[in-house]
């Protein structure tokens, strides 16, 4: 065997060995930290063994009444430029749950497809540049923000910025007083939660832009609710509620989606988001996209074209 051929085979064997070691490392990685394959770039991956529990596909008939007519390039060119920063943190639950990094990756691609929209990402906390230039911070991780960011959060809201908080981000932890002041309500250790099927009930207020096509309706989801939150519900604009057994068969109405005006700034909270599949639900996408638009102070239907990207639906 000549030298060139021998070197060729040495290189091939080296590559194969490296691939084998990589496979072993991946196989040894805990399933909870290993992302599943997504069906599309903007979908948050759902592990195959969770498929049996996933909600059924939505129908186009469910979605169409909620969406604005497609806009042409001339219309979208007139949009005000919007800078959205997606803030995520380490995954803290099992497979297909609380997958903040996978959400951030998928929704960065989804929102980047929107006209006149700049999307950046941050890990755990927004950067100084984010606080200076972002119009909306979307926070999906455990805990809202630490005390050392309180002044920057206040300044961000004072200049008219918007904040969207999803699911476990409503935990104020040791900063609950400030987080609660900004959100209106926040998680506390004595709060209650439940995983499972739930109905989002929307108030019959057709004059509220967020509720266009939703006023007086119910939408069914499979996710997680929180209630007995700290704060004063009188200080929030409730956009959707659920009903839970608060003990001894006492059924209570609980806020699950709400807005809060914070000076010139706007805060939007959506308690759902426990399961990855929720972010692939086109109806939930409508809700979250409207929440981002609301927090950004732009037309509520600005992101409607993104609701069905990569999503499979029944005709």
mmCIF file of C-alpha atoms in Angstrom:
data_model
loop_
_atom_site.group_PDB
_atom_site.id
_atom_site.type_symbol
_atom_site.label_atom_id
_atom_site.label_comp_id
_atom_site.label_asym_id
_atom_site.label_seq_id
_atom_site.Cartn_x
_atom_site.Cartn_y
_atom_site.Cartn_z
ATOM 1 C CA UNK A 1 0.000 0.000 0.000
ATOM 2 C CA UNK A 2 1.570 3.347 -1.026
ATOM 3 C CA UNK A 3 1.960 6.243 1.405
ATOM 4 C CA UNK A 4 -0.880 8.355 -0.054
ATOM 5 C CA UNK A 5 -3.399 5.508 0.172
ATOM 6 C CA UNK A 6 -2.257 4.636 3.694
ATOM 7 C CA UNK A 7 -2.708 8.259 4.808
ATOM 8 C CA UNK A 8 -6.151 8.318 3.191
ATOM 9 C CA UNK A 9 -7.313 5.313 5.211
ATOM 10 C CA UNK A 10 -5.820 6.714 8.408
ATOM 11 C CA UNK A 11 -7.840 9.887 7.857
ATOM 12 C CA UNK A 12 -11.039 7.902 7.192
ATOM 13 C CA UNK A 13 -10.599 5.755 10.306
ATOM 14 C CA UNK A 14 -9.927 8.873 12.377
ATOM 15 C CA UNK A 15 -13.131 10.500 11.155
ATOM 16 C CA UNK A 16 -15.151 7.350 11.857
ATOM 17 C CA UNK A 17 -13.702 7.085 15.363
ATOM 18 C CA UNK A 18 -14.551 10.711 16.080
ATOM 19 C CA UNK A 19 -18.097 10.151 14.883
ATOM 20 C CA UNK A 20 -18.367 7.107 17.115
ATOM 21 C CA UNK A 21 -17.181 9.034 20.155
ATOM 22 C CA UNK A 22 -19.668 11.810 19.398
ATOM 23 C CA UNK A 23 -22.468 9.254 19.152
ATOM 24 C CA UNK A 24 -21.460 7.737 22.500
ATOM 25 C CA UNK A 25 -21.400 11.193 24.115
ATOM 26 C CA UNK A 26 -24.827 11.985 22.744
ATOM 27 C CA UNK A 27 -26.219 8.629 23.848
ATOM 28 C CA UNK A 28 -24.923 9.238 27.363
ATOM 29 C CA UNK A 29 -26.534 12.673 27.561
ATOM 30 C CA UNK A 30 -29.721 12.705 29.691
ATOM 31 C CA UNK A 31 -32.879 12.703 27.587
ATOM 32 C CA UNK A 32 -34.147 15.778 29.411
ATOM 33 C CA UNK A 33 -31.278 17.856 28.025
ATOM 34 C CA UNK A 34 -31.222 16.454 24.498
ATOM 35 C CA UNK A 35 -33.468 18.205 21.964
ATOM 36 C CA UNK A 36 -35.812 16.140 19.826
ATOM 37 C CA UNK A 37 -36.046 16.665 16.091
ATOM 38 C CA UNK A 38 -38.566 19.287 15.039
ATOM 39 C CA UNK A 39 -40.854 18.935 12.055
ATOM 40 C CA UNK A 40 -40.060 22.479 10.948
ATOM 41 C CA UNK A 41 -37.562 25.181 11.782
ATOM 42 C CA UNK A 42 -40.121 27.267 13.680
ATOM 43 C CA UNK A 43 -41.611 24.378 15.666
ATOM 44 C CA UNK A 44 -40.542 23.663 19.231
ATOM 45 C CA UNK A 45 -39.583 19.958 19.226
ATOM 46 C CA UNK A 46 -41.890 17.473 20.937
ATOM 47 C CA UNK A 47 -40.349 14.109 21.965
ATOM 48 C CA UNK A 48 -41.831 11.205 20.017
ATOM 49 C CA UNK A 49 -42.932 9.352 23.152
ATOM 50 C CA UNK A 50 -45.121 12.319 24.136
ATOM 51 C CA UNK A 51 -47.064 12.183 20.885
ATOM 52 C CA UNK A 52 -49.858 10.070 22.357
ATOM 53 C CA UNK A 53 -50.662 12.871 24.821
ATOM 54 C CA UNK A 54 -50.385 15.746 22.358
ATOM 55 C CA UNK A 55 -53.560 17.721 21.625
ATOM 56 C CA UNK A 56 -55.272 17.050 18.283
ATOM 57 C CA UNK A 57 -54.496 19.267 15.308
ATOM 58 C CA UNK A 58 -56.526 22.440 14.958
ATOM 59 C CA UNK A 59 -58.788 22.967 11.969
ATOM 60 C CA UNK A 60 -58.550 25.892 9.572
ATOM 61 C CA UNK A 61 -62.126 26.747 10.480
ATOM 62 C CA UNK A 62 -60.999 27.366 14.072
ATOM 63 C CA UNK A 63 -58.220 29.681 12.994
ATOM 64 C CA UNK A 64 -59.499 31.644 10.001
ATOM 65 C CA UNK A 65 -61.891 33.955 11.914
ATOM 66 C CA UNK A 66 -58.985 35.178 14.044
ATOM 67 C CA UNK A 67 -56.611 36.163 11.258
ATOM 68 C CA UNK A 68 -56.392 39.365 9.268
ATOM 69 C CA UNK A 69 -56.242 39.193 5.482
ATOM 70 C CA UNK A 70 -52.698 38.774 4.121
ATOM 71 C CA UNK A 71 -50.957 42.091 3.534
ATOM 72 C CA UNK A 72 -48.863 42.975 0.495
ATOM 73 C CA UNK A 73 -45.328 44.325 0.580
ATOM 74 C CA UNK A 74 -46.488 47.926 0.213
ATOM 75 C CA UNK A 75 -48.553 47.654 3.386
ATOM 76 C CA UNK A 76 -45.876 45.926 5.461
ATOM 77 C CA UNK A 77 -43.220 48.405 4.289
ATOM 78 C CA UNK A 78 -45.084 51.073 6.251
ATOM 79 C CA UNK A 79 -44.769 49.146 9.523
ATOM 80 C CA UNK A 80 -42.840 50.817 12.307
ATOM 81 C CA UNK A 81 -39.565 48.917 12.829
ATOM 82 C CA UNK A 82 -39.799 46.718 15.922
ATOM 83 C CA UNK A 83 -36.933 45.190 17.901
ATOM 84 C CA UNK A 84 -37.887 42.069 19.881
ATOM 85 C CA UNK A 85 -35.477 40.391 22.310
ATOM 86 C CA UNK A 86 -36.182 36.789 23.336
ATOM 87 C CA UNK A 87 -34.848 36.023 26.824
ATOM 88 C CA UNK A 88 -34.396 32.345 27.776
ATOM 89 C CA UNK A 89 -32.602 30.338 30.450
ATOM 90 C CA UNK A 90 -31.558 26.770 31.310
ATOM 91 C CA UNK A 91 -34.122 24.003 30.824
ATOM 92 C CA UNK A 92 -35.492 22.938 34.210
ATOM 93 C CA UNK A 93 -38.071 20.181 33.580
ATOM 94 C CA UNK A 94 -38.313 16.852 31.791
ATOM 95 C CA UNK A 95 -38.486 16.148 28.049
ATOM 96 C CA UNK A 96 -40.955 18.343 26.180
ATOM 97 C CA UNK A 97 -41.479 20.701 29.133
ATOM 98 C CA UNK A 98 -40.045 24.129 29.987
ATOM 99 C CA UNK A 99 -37.656 23.890 27.038
ATOM 100 C CA UNK A 100 -36.685 27.546 27.030
ATOM 101 C CA UNK A 101 -33.632 27.128 24.739
ATOM 102 C CA UNK A 102 -35.613 25.214 22.092
ATOM 103 C CA UNK A 103 -38.373 27.840 22.198
ATOM 104 C CA UNK A 104 -35.874 30.661 21.807
ATOM 105 C CA UNK A 105 -34.268 29.011 18.788
ATOM 106 C CA UNK A 106 -37.602 28.293 17.080
ATOM 107 C CA UNK A 107 -39.227 31.640 17.791
ATOM 108 C CA UNK A 108 -36.160 33.591 16.739
ATOM 109 C CA UNK A 109 -36.628 32.043 13.300
ATOM 110 C CA UNK A 110 -40.390 32.544 13.365
ATOM 111 C CA UNK A 111 -40.350 36.224 14.319
ATOM 112 C CA UNK A 112 -37.431 36.992 12.008
ATOM 113 C CA UNK A 113 -39.771 36.215 9.099
ATOM 114 C CA UNK A 114 -41.986 39.163 10.053
ATOM 115 C CA UNK A 115 -41.497 42.367 8.033
ATOM 116 C CA UNK A 116 -39.734 45.279 9.710
ATOM 117 C CA UNK A 117 -38.875 43.125 12.727
ATOM 118 C CA UNK A 118 -35.435 42.725 14.271
ATOM 119 C CA UNK A 119 -35.007 39.740 16.592
ATOM 120 C CA UNK A 120 -32.173 39.287 19.067
ATOM 121 C CA UNK A 121 -31.680 36.785 21.871
ATOM 122 C CA UNK A 122 -30.412 37.018 25.433
ATOM 123 C CA UNK A 123 -29.486 34.370 27.978
ATOM 124 C CA UNK A 124 -30.948 34.748 31.484
ATOM 125 C CA UNK A 125 -30.924 38.574 31.428
ATOM 126 C CA UNK A 126 -31.224 41.215 28.700
ATOM 127 C CA UNK A 127 -27.987 42.989 27.805
ATOM 128 C CA UNK A 128 -27.414 46.715 28.249
ATOM 129 C CA UNK A 129 -27.917 47.093 24.490
ATOM 130 C CA UNK A 130 -31.243 45.240 24.729
ATOM 131 C CA UNK A 131 -32.464 47.636 27.395
ATOM 132 C CA UNK A 132 -31.431 50.576 25.211
ATOM 133 C CA UNK A 133 -32.754 49.472 21.826
ATOM 134 C CA UNK A 134 -35.384 46.731 22.223
ATOM 135 C CA UNK A 135 -39.062 47.565 21.953
ATOM 136 C CA UNK A 136 -40.218 44.274 23.500
ATOM 137 C CA UNK A 137 -38.580 41.791 25.861
ATOM 138 C CA UNK A 138 -40.171 38.324 25.700
ATOM 139 C CA UNK A 139 -39.127 36.372 28.798
ATOM 140 C CA UNK A 140 -39.556 32.586 28.929
ATOM 141 C CA UNK A 141 -37.445 31.006 31.657
ATOM 142 C CA UNK A 142 -37.629 30.364 35.377
ATOM 143 C CA UNK A 143 -37.858 33.631 37.356
ATOM 144 C CA UNK A 144 -38.583 37.004 35.844
ATOM 145 C CA UNK A 145 -35.448 39.025 36.614
ATOM 146 C CA UNK A 146 -33.046 39.520 39.552
ATOM 147 C CA UNK A 147 -33.029 42.542 41.844
ATOM 148 C CA UNK A 148 -29.959 44.044 40.220
ATOM 149 C CA UNK A 149 -32.009 44.660 37.052
ATOM 150 C CA UNK A 150 -34.870 46.514 38.759
ATOM 151 C CA UNK A 151 -33.612 49.980 37.822
ATOM 152 C CA UNK A 152 -33.080 48.969 34.192
ATOM 153 C CA UNK A 153 -36.534 47.352 34.035
ATOM 154 C CA UNK A 154 -38.110 50.523 35.436
ATOM 155 C CA UNK A 155 -36.214 52.701 32.956
ATOM 156 C CA UNK A 156 -37.159 50.384 30.083
ATOM 157 C CA UNK A 157 -40.861 50.613 30.945
ATOM 158 C CA UNK A 158 -40.603 54.366 31.572
ATOM 159 C CA UNK A 159 -39.381 54.945 28.016
ATOM 160 C CA UNK A 160 -42.332 52.968 26.651
ATOM 161 C CA UNK A 161 -40.875 49.482 26.351
ATOM 162 C CA UNK A 162 -42.985 46.343 26.532
ATOM 163 C CA UNK A 163 -42.419 43.085 28.408
ATOM 164 C CA UNK A 164 -44.061 39.716 27.720
ATOM 165 C CA UNK A 165 -43.737 37.010 30.376
ATOM 166 C CA UNK A 166 -44.610 33.377 29.770
ATOM 167 C CA UNK A 167 -45.412 30.617 32.248
ATOM 168 C CA UNK A 168 -42.685 30.131 34.892
ATOM 169 C CA UNK A 169 -41.235 33.580 34.195
ATOM 170 C CA UNK A 170 -43.936 34.956 36.513
ATOM 171 C CA UNK A 171 -41.990 33.623 39.513
ATOM 172 C CA UNK A 172 -40.665 36.680 41.302
ATOM 173 C CA UNK A 173 -38.583 34.536 43.709
ATOM 174 C CA UNK A 174 -36.590 36.815 46.029
ATOM 175 C CA UNK A 175 -37.543 39.825 43.873
ATOM 176 C CA UNK A 176 -41.284 39.252 44.181
ATOM 177 C CA UNK A 177 -42.146 42.750 45.399
ATOM 178 C CA UNK A 178 -40.753 44.476 42.317
ATOM 179 C CA UNK A 179 -41.842 41.780 39.852
ATOM 180 C CA UNK A 180 -45.340 41.800 41.332
ATOM 181 C CA UNK A 181 -45.512 45.586 41.027
ATOM 182 C CA UNK A 182 -44.676 45.373 37.318
ATOM 183 C CA UNK A 183 -46.845 42.336 36.473
ATOM 184 C CA UNK A 184 -49.748 42.896 38.834
ATOM 185 C CA UNK A 185 -49.629 39.226 39.888
ATOM 186 C CA UNK A 186 -46.707 36.841 40.332
ATOM 187 C CA UNK A 187 -46.016 33.305 41.524
ATOM 188 C CA UNK A 188 -45.359 32.647 45.202
ATOM 189 C CA UNK A 189 -44.504 29.443 47.121
ATOM 190 C CA UNK A 190 -48.089 29.101 48.365
ATOM 191 C CA UNK A 191 -49.461 29.259 44.828
ATOM 192 C CA UNK A 192 -51.272 26.331 43.241
ATOM 193 C CA UNK A 193 -50.833 24.644 39.868
ATOM 194 C CA UNK A 194 -52.337 21.873 37.760
ATOM 195 C CA UNK A 195 -51.216 20.066 34.608
ATOM 196 C CA UNK A 196 -53.880 18.898 32.188
ATOM 197 C CA UNK A 197 -56.771 19.958 30.006
ATOM 198 C CA UNK A 198 -58.187 23.429 30.452
ATOM 199 C CA UNK A 199 -60.487 25.946 28.824
ATOM 200 C CA UNK A 200 -59.394 29.516 28.244
ATOM 201 C CA UNK A 201 -62.473 31.708 28.586
ATOM 202 C CA UNK A 202 -62.390 35.150 26.972
ATOM 203 C CA UNK A 203 -64.537 38.042 28.229
ATOM 204 C CA UNK A 204 -67.303 39.233 25.932
ATOM 205 C CA UNK A 205 -65.607 42.532 25.146
ATOM 206 C CA UNK A 206 -65.396 42.847 21.372
ATOM 207 C CA UNK A 207 -64.105 46.428 21.668
ATOM 208 C CA UNK A 208 -60.781 45.171 23.084
ATOM 209 C CA UNK A 209 -58.320 44.702 20.171
ATOM 210 C CA UNK A 210 -56.676 41.618 21.724
ATOM 211 C CA UNK A 211 -60.072 39.893 21.843
ATOM 212 C CA UNK A 212 -60.923 40.324 18.157
ATOM 213 C CA UNK A 213 -62.603 37.065 17.138
ATOM 214 C CA UNK A 214 -62.213 35.721 20.687
ATOM 215 C CA UNK A 215 -64.711 37.746 22.727
ATOM 216 C CA UNK A 216 -67.130 35.466 24.568
ATOM 217 C CA UNK A 217 -65.443 32.285 23.318
ATOM 218 C CA UNK A 218 -63.637 29.328 24.910
ATOM 219 C CA UNK A 219 -60.480 27.661 23.589
ATOM 220 C CA UNK A 220 -59.339 24.261 24.824
ATOM 221 C CA UNK A 221 -55.675 23.541 25.615
ATOM 222 C CA UNK A 222 -53.559 20.903 27.360
ATOM 223 C CA UNK A 223 -51.036 22.766 29.488
ATOM 224 C CA UNK A 224 -50.569 24.007 33.074
ATOM 225 C CA UNK A 225 -52.366 26.627 35.140
ATOM 226 C CA UNK A 226 -51.167 28.706 38.102
ATOM 227 C CA UNK A 227 -53.399 30.412 40.640
ATOM 228 C CA UNK A 228 -53.389 31.875 44.138
ATOM 229 C CA UNK A 229 -50.796 34.304 42.851
ATOM 230 C CA UNK A 230 -49.467 37.209 44.903
ATOM 231 C CA UNK A 231 -50.722 40.682 44.026
ATOM 232 C CA UNK A 232 -53.909 42.578 43.303
ATOM 233 C CA UNK A 233 -55.996 41.380 40.324
ATOM 234 C CA UNK A 234 -57.779 44.741 40.352
ATOM 235 C CA UNK A 235 -54.654 46.239 38.790
ATOM 236 C CA UNK A 236 -54.664 44.094 35.647
ATOM 237 C CA UNK A 237 -56.739 43.920 32.470
ATOM 238 C CA UNK A 238 -57.859 40.288 32.349
ATOM 239 C CA UNK A 239 -57.934 38.907 28.797
ATOM 240 C CA UNK A 240 -58.596 35.219 29.535
ATOM 241 C CA UNK A 241 -59.513 33.144 32.571
ATOM 242 C CA UNK A 242 -59.724 29.512 33.585
ATOM 243 C CA UNK A 243 -61.676 27.656 36.251
ATOM 244 C CA UNK A 244 -59.989 25.535 38.915
ATOM 245 C CA UNK A 245 -60.953 23.568 42.022
ATOM 246 C CA UNK A 246 -59.478 25.593 44.878
ATOM 247 C CA UNK A 247 -60.176 22.876 47.460
ATOM 248 C CA UNK A 248 -63.279 21.259 48.954
ATOM 249 C CA UNK A 249 -64.948 21.452 45.569
ATOM 250 C CA UNK A 250 -64.863 25.254 45.516
ATOM 251 C CA UNK A 251 -64.493 26.335 41.884
ATOM 252 C CA UNK A 252 -62.735 29.647 41.304
ATOM 253 C CA UNK A 253 -62.182 31.788 38.210
ATOM 254 C CA UNK A 254 -58.480 32.541 37.737
ATOM 255 C CA UNK A 255 -56.687 34.978 35.391
ATOM 256 C CA UNK A 256 -54.470 33.233 32.828
ATOM 257 C CA UNK A 257 -53.763 36.011 30.314
ATOM 258 C CA UNK A 258 -53.628 39.693 31.147
ATOM 259 C CA UNK A 259 -52.221 43.120 30.314
ATOM 260 C CA UNK A 260 -50.943 45.754 32.690
ATOM 261 C CA UNK A 261 -50.051 49.347 31.911
ATOM 262 C CA UNK A 262 -46.825 50.371 33.661
ATOM 263 C CA UNK A 263 -46.499 54.110 33.078
ATOM 264 C CA UNK A 264 -45.620 54.488 29.399
ATOM 265 C CA UNK A 265 -44.712 50.807 29.283
ATOM 266 C CA UNK A 266 -46.870 47.752 28.720
ATOM 267 C CA UNK A 267 -46.693 44.304 30.323
ATOM 268 C CA UNK A 268 -48.385 41.201 28.905
ATOM 269 C CA UNK A 269 -48.572 37.896 30.818
ATOM 270 C CA UNK A 270 -49.595 34.464 29.523
ATOM 271 C CA UNK A 271 -49.521 31.667 32.108
ATOM 272 C CA UNK A 272 -49.541 28.867 29.515
ATOM 273 C CA UNK A 273 -46.379 27.442 27.955
ATOM 274 C CA UNK A 274 -45.515 24.410 30.096
ATOM 275 C CA UNK A 275 -45.471 21.918 27.204
ATOM 276 C CA UNK A 276 -43.506 22.349 23.979
ATOM 277 C CA UNK A 277 -46.554 21.397 21.931
ATOM 278 C CA UNK A 278 -48.386 24.505 23.110
ATOM 279 C CA UNK A 279 -46.017 26.718 21.093
ATOM 280 C CA UNK A 280 -46.820 24.727 17.939
ATOM 281 C CA UNK A 281 -50.563 25.262 18.370
ATOM 282 C CA UNK A 282 -51.639 27.937 15.848
ATOM 283 C CA UNK A 283 -54.295 29.259 18.233
ATOM 284 C CA UNK A 284 -51.729 29.703 20.995
ATOM 285 C CA UNK A 285 -49.432 31.328 18.462
ATOM 286 C CA UNK A 286 -52.173 33.862 17.737
ATOM 287 C CA UNK A 287 -52.441 34.627 21.458
ATOM 288 C CA UNK A 288 -48.700 35.014 21.980
ATOM 289 C CA UNK A 289 -48.184 37.000 18.779
ATOM 290 C CA UNK A 290 -50.979 39.343 19.819
ATOM 291 C CA UNK A 291 -49.345 39.653 23.221
ATOM 292 C CA UNK A 292 -46.053 40.683 21.605
ATOM 293 C CA UNK A 293 -47.851 43.185 19.377
ATOM 294 C CA UNK A 294 -49.746 44.567 22.358
ATOM 295 C CA UNK A 295 -46.574 44.974 24.415
ATOM 296 C CA UNK A 296 -44.885 46.601 21.435
ATOM 297 C CA UNK A 297 -47.650 49.134 20.931
ATOM 298 C CA UNK A 298 -48.309 48.061 17.327
ATOM 299 C CA UNK A 299 -51.417 46.780 15.546
ATOM 300 C CA UNK A 300 -52.672 43.606 17.158
ATOM 301 C CA UNK A 301 -52.712 41.658 13.873
ATOM 302 C CA UNK A 302 -49.198 42.615 12.803
ATOM 303 C CA UNK A 303 -47.851 39.056 13.155
ATOM 304 C CA UNK A 304 -50.925 37.140 11.961
ATOM 305 C CA UNK A 305 -49.070 35.699 8.958
ATOM 306 C CA UNK A 306 -46.778 33.769 11.329
ATOM 307 C CA UNK A 307 -49.524 31.811 13.090
ATOM 308 C CA UNK A 308 -49.544 28.911 10.630
ATOM 309 C CA UNK A 309 -45.876 28.722 9.554
ATOM 310 C CA UNK A 310 -44.732 25.048 9.576
ATOM 311 C CA UNK A 311 -47.932 24.038 11.423
ATOM 312 C CA UNK A 312 -49.986 21.015 10.332
ATOM 313 C CA UNK A 313 -53.756 21.556 10.469
ATOM 314 C CA UNK A 314 -56.893 19.692 9.536
ATOM 315 C CA UNK A 315 -58.885 21.079 6.641
#
